[in-house]
């Protein structure tokens, strides 16, 4: 199984809402990633978890809060977002955080009103 | 710092035409090089990779050779199909860059029947 699943597929939220994005993989990978992708742009790294510990935070605003409850799950908690945060949020995983192939989920398309 | 430059798109080709998408990189270390493809409405998926100089990655008729002397990793396919229409991202990752994956801007390919 080489699949990374993400839920929900689409999300519309107001600026005062709290929501969460979920990501799951069952490949035994020990590194998991959150990326943000705006239209017609490459993915931008947000966070990296390695062995369930946050190892990279690319200066992401605190209204985005990642969580890794176990080695298979990755969440991104959203609170008080801005319209400019509307984007495709991609989760990915890899064997470890050592420069190997990343496996991406289909993404959650987020619209902030 | 590390960077990836790939040719501007969009690229429009007729079915069975030859495809080249140019990619050059700058890296302080010895990077692994990747081509990822993103089909409409989906996440990214690995197309091919190469981890050392002169390696050739290949998959689904696509090929790319790691050329250290020209710091290039150009993507080629001898005969494209309509189903190859997608966005192609060249990427690198290396130890000196903390194993962060650096993506090029992406090249959109349209293949006409």
PDB file of C-alpha atoms in Angstrom, chain A:
ATOM      1  CA  UNK A   1       0.000   0.000   0.000  1.00  0.00           C
ATOM      2  CA  UNK A   2       1.662   3.218  -1.182  1.00  0.00           C
ATOM      3  CA  UNK A   3      -1.243   5.476  -0.417  1.00  0.00           C
ATOM      4  CA  UNK A   4      -1.426   8.635   1.633  1.00  0.00           C
ATOM      5  CA  UNK A   5      -5.006   9.617   2.429  1.00  0.00           C
ATOM      6  CA  UNK A   6      -6.237  13.075   3.351  1.00  0.00           C
ATOM      7  CA  UNK A   7      -9.564  14.272   4.670  1.00  0.00           C
ATOM      8  CA  UNK A   8     -11.558  16.268   3.949  1.00  0.00           C
ATOM      9  CA  UNK A   9     -11.122  16.683   0.212  1.00  0.00           C
ATOM     10  CA  UNK A  10     -12.627  20.170   0.288  1.00  0.00           C
ATOM     11  CA  UNK A  11     -13.124  22.588   3.173  1.00  0.00           C
ATOM     12  CA  UNK A  12     -14.774  25.992   3.357  1.00  0.00           C
ATOM     13  CA  UNK A  13     -14.325  27.929   6.571  1.00  0.00           C
ATOM     14  CA  UNK A  14     -14.850  31.376   7.957  1.00  0.00           C
ATOM     15  CA  UNK A  15     -12.102  33.423   9.536  1.00  0.00           C
ATOM     16  CA  UNK A  16     -13.353  32.671  13.039  1.00  0.00           C
ATOM     17  CA  UNK A  17     -13.736  28.923  12.600  1.00  0.00           C
ATOM     18  CA  UNK A  18     -11.553  26.128  13.939  1.00  0.00           C
ATOM     19  CA  UNK A  19     -11.057  23.104  11.708  1.00  0.00           C
ATOM     20  CA  UNK A  20      -8.584  20.278  11.268  1.00  0.00           C
ATOM     21  CA  UNK A  21      -7.038  18.542   8.295  1.00  0.00           C
ATOM     22  CA  UNK A  22      -6.125  14.883   8.632  1.00  0.00           C
ATOM     23  CA  UNK A  23      -3.525  12.747   6.918  1.00  0.00           C
ATOM     24  CA  UNK A  24      -2.829   9.042   7.248  1.00  0.00           C
ATOM     25  CA  UNK A  25      -0.276   6.602   5.855  1.00  0.00           C
ATOM     26  CA  UNK A  26       0.307   2.912   6.519  1.00  0.00           C
ATOM     27  CA  UNK A  27       3.633   2.476   4.771  1.00  0.00           C
ATOM     28  CA  UNK A  28       5.655   2.519   7.996  1.00  0.00           C
ATOM     29  CA  UNK A  29       7.164   5.855   7.027  1.00  0.00           C
ATOM     30  CA  UNK A  30       8.753   7.820   9.862  1.00  0.00           C
ATOM     31  CA  UNK A  31       8.746  11.260   8.235  1.00  0.00           C
ATOM     32  CA  UNK A  32       5.603  13.226   7.431  1.00  0.00           C
ATOM     33  CA  UNK A  33       5.185  16.647   5.854  1.00  0.00           C
ATOM     34  CA  UNK A  34       2.671  19.419   5.350  1.00  0.00           C
ATOM     35  CA  UNK A  35       2.915  21.557   2.225  1.00  0.00           C
ATOM     36  CA  UNK A  36       0.858  24.494   1.011  1.00  0.00           C
ATOM     37  CA  UNK A  37       0.319  24.876  -2.727  1.00  0.00           C
ATOM     38  CA  UNK A  38      -1.161  27.956  -4.346  1.00  0.00           C
ATOM     39  CA  UNK A  39      -2.539  27.778  -7.887  1.00  0.00           C
ATOM     40  CA  UNK A  40       0.130  27.395 -10.567  1.00  0.00           C
ATOM     41  CA  UNK A  41       2.915  27.303  -7.970  1.00  0.00           C
ATOM     42  CA  UNK A  42       5.092  24.536  -6.550  1.00  0.00           C
ATOM     43  CA  UNK A  43       4.405  23.149  -3.077  1.00  0.00           C
ATOM     44  CA  UNK A  44       5.856  25.179  -0.189  1.00  0.00           C
ATOM     45  CA  UNK A  45       7.075  23.257   2.821  1.00  0.00           C
ATOM     46  CA  UNK A  46       5.334  24.109   6.083  1.00  0.00           C
ATOM     47  CA  UNK A  47       6.263  21.428   8.618  1.00  0.00           C
ATOM     48  CA  UNK A  48       8.283  18.220   8.876  1.00  0.00           C
ATOM     49  CA  UNK A  49       7.783  15.543  11.505  1.00  0.00           C
ATOM     50  CA  UNK A  50      10.516  12.975  11.950  1.00  0.00           C
ATOM     51  CA  UNK A  51       9.849  10.032  14.254  1.00  0.00           C
ATOM     52  CA  UNK A  52       6.762  11.856  15.539  1.00  0.00           C
ATOM     53  CA  UNK A  53       8.714  14.931  16.576  1.00  0.00           C
ATOM     54  CA  UNK A  54       8.484  18.287  14.873  1.00  0.00           C
ATOM     55  CA  UNK A  55      11.839  18.797  13.194  1.00  0.00           C
ATOM     56  CA  UNK A  56      11.157  21.667  10.786  1.00  0.00           C
ATOM     57  CA  UNK A  57       8.772  24.608  11.024  1.00  0.00           C
ATOM     58  CA  UNK A  58       9.246  26.934   8.082  1.00  0.00           C
ATOM     59  CA  UNK A  59       8.225  30.021  10.066  1.00  0.00           C
ATOM     60  CA  UNK A  60       4.566  29.193   9.610  1.00  0.00           C
ATOM     61  CA  UNK A  61       2.077  31.517  11.378  1.00  0.00           C
ATOM     62  CA  UNK A  62       0.719  30.160  14.651  1.00  0.00           C
ATOM     63  CA  UNK A  63      -2.801  29.989  13.235  1.00  0.00           C
ATOM     64  CA  UNK A  64      -1.548  26.710  11.719  1.00  0.00           C
ATOM     65  CA  UNK A  65      -0.819  24.097  14.384  1.00  0.00           C
ATOM     66  CA  UNK A  66       0.497  20.663  13.409  1.00  0.00           C
ATOM     67  CA  UNK A  67       0.116  17.517  15.448  1.00  0.00           C
ATOM     68  CA  UNK A  68       1.474  13.999  15.025  1.00  0.00           C
ATOM     69  CA  UNK A  69      -0.495  11.692  17.375  1.00  0.00           C
ATOM     70  CA  UNK A  70       1.324   8.572  16.168  1.00  0.00           C
ATOM     71  CA  UNK A  71       3.578   7.408  13.364  1.00  0.00           C
ATOM     72  CA  UNK A  72       0.667   6.949  10.925  1.00  0.00           C
ATOM     73  CA  UNK A  73      -1.296  10.128  11.523  1.00  0.00           C
ATOM     74  CA  UNK A  74      -0.659  13.794  10.939  1.00  0.00           C
ATOM     75  CA  UNK A  75      -3.093  16.601  11.665  1.00  0.00           C
ATOM     76  CA  UNK A  76      -3.086  20.284  10.831  1.00  0.00           C
ATOM     77  CA  UNK A  77      -5.256  22.388  13.115  1.00  0.00           C
ATOM     78  CA  UNK A  78      -6.532  25.630  11.649  1.00  0.00           C
ATOM     79  CA  UNK A  79      -7.745  28.648  13.604  1.00  0.00           C
ATOM     80  CA  UNK A  80      -8.477  32.254  12.664  1.00  0.00           C
ATOM     81  CA  UNK A  81      -7.258  31.838   9.109  1.00  0.00           C
ATOM     82  CA  UNK A  82      -7.092  34.613   6.555  1.00  0.00           C
ATOM     83  CA  UNK A  83      -8.452  34.553   2.995  1.00  0.00           C
ATOM     84  CA  UNK A  84      -4.877  34.422   1.695  1.00  0.00           C
ATOM     85  CA  UNK A  85      -4.528  31.020   3.393  1.00  0.00           C
ATOM     86  CA  UNK A  86      -6.863  29.554   0.779  1.00  0.00           C
ATOM     87  CA  UNK A  87      -4.829  26.906  -1.052  1.00  0.00           C
ATOM     88  CA  UNK A  88      -4.339  23.184  -1.609  1.00  0.00           C
ATOM     89  CA  UNK A  89      -2.798  21.589   1.494  1.00  0.00           C
ATOM     90  CA  UNK A  90      -0.748  18.521   0.704  1.00  0.00           C
ATOM     91  CA  UNK A  91       0.448  15.892   3.115  1.00  0.00           C
ATOM     92  CA  UNK A  92       3.405  13.674   2.238  1.00  0.00           C
ATOM     93  CA  UNK A  93       5.422  10.918   3.850  1.00  0.00           C
ATOM     94  CA  UNK A  94       8.800   9.297   3.292  1.00  0.00           C
ATOM     95  CA  UNK A  95      10.787   6.421   4.734  1.00  0.00           C
ATOM     96  CA  UNK A  96      12.680   8.890   6.881  1.00  0.00           C
ATOM     97  CA  UNK A  97      13.742  12.497   6.611  1.00  0.00           C
ATOM     98  CA  UNK A  98      16.818  11.667   4.587  1.00  0.00           C
ATOM     99  CA  UNK A  99      16.162  12.990   1.120  1.00  0.00           C
ATOM    100  CA  UNK A 100      14.303  10.025  -0.325  1.00  0.00           C
ATOM    101  CA  UNK A 101      11.097   9.823  -2.316  1.00  0.00           C
ATOM    102  CA  UNK A 102       8.079  11.536  -0.849  1.00  0.00           C
ATOM    103  CA  UNK A 103       4.609  10.073  -1.294  1.00  0.00           C
ATOM    104  CA  UNK A 104       1.901  12.686  -1.535  1.00  0.00           C
ATOM    105  CA  UNK A 105      -1.761  12.582  -0.672  1.00  0.00           C
ATOM    106  CA  UNK A 106      -4.399  14.102  -2.986  1.00  0.00           C
ATOM    107  CA  UNK A 107      -4.648  17.228  -0.854  1.00  0.00           C
ATOM    108  CA  UNK A 108      -7.345  19.231   0.881  1.00  0.00           C
ATOM    109  CA  UNK A 109      -8.584  22.239  -1.049  1.00  0.00           C
ATOM    110  CA  UNK A 110      -9.239  24.954   1.511  1.00  0.00           C
ATOM    111  CA  UNK A 111     -11.263  28.108   0.953  1.00  0.00           C
ATOM    112  CA  UNK A 112     -11.271  30.750   3.685  1.00  0.00           C
ATOM    113  CA  UNK A 113     -14.108  33.253   3.458  1.00  0.00           C
TER     114      UNK A 113
END
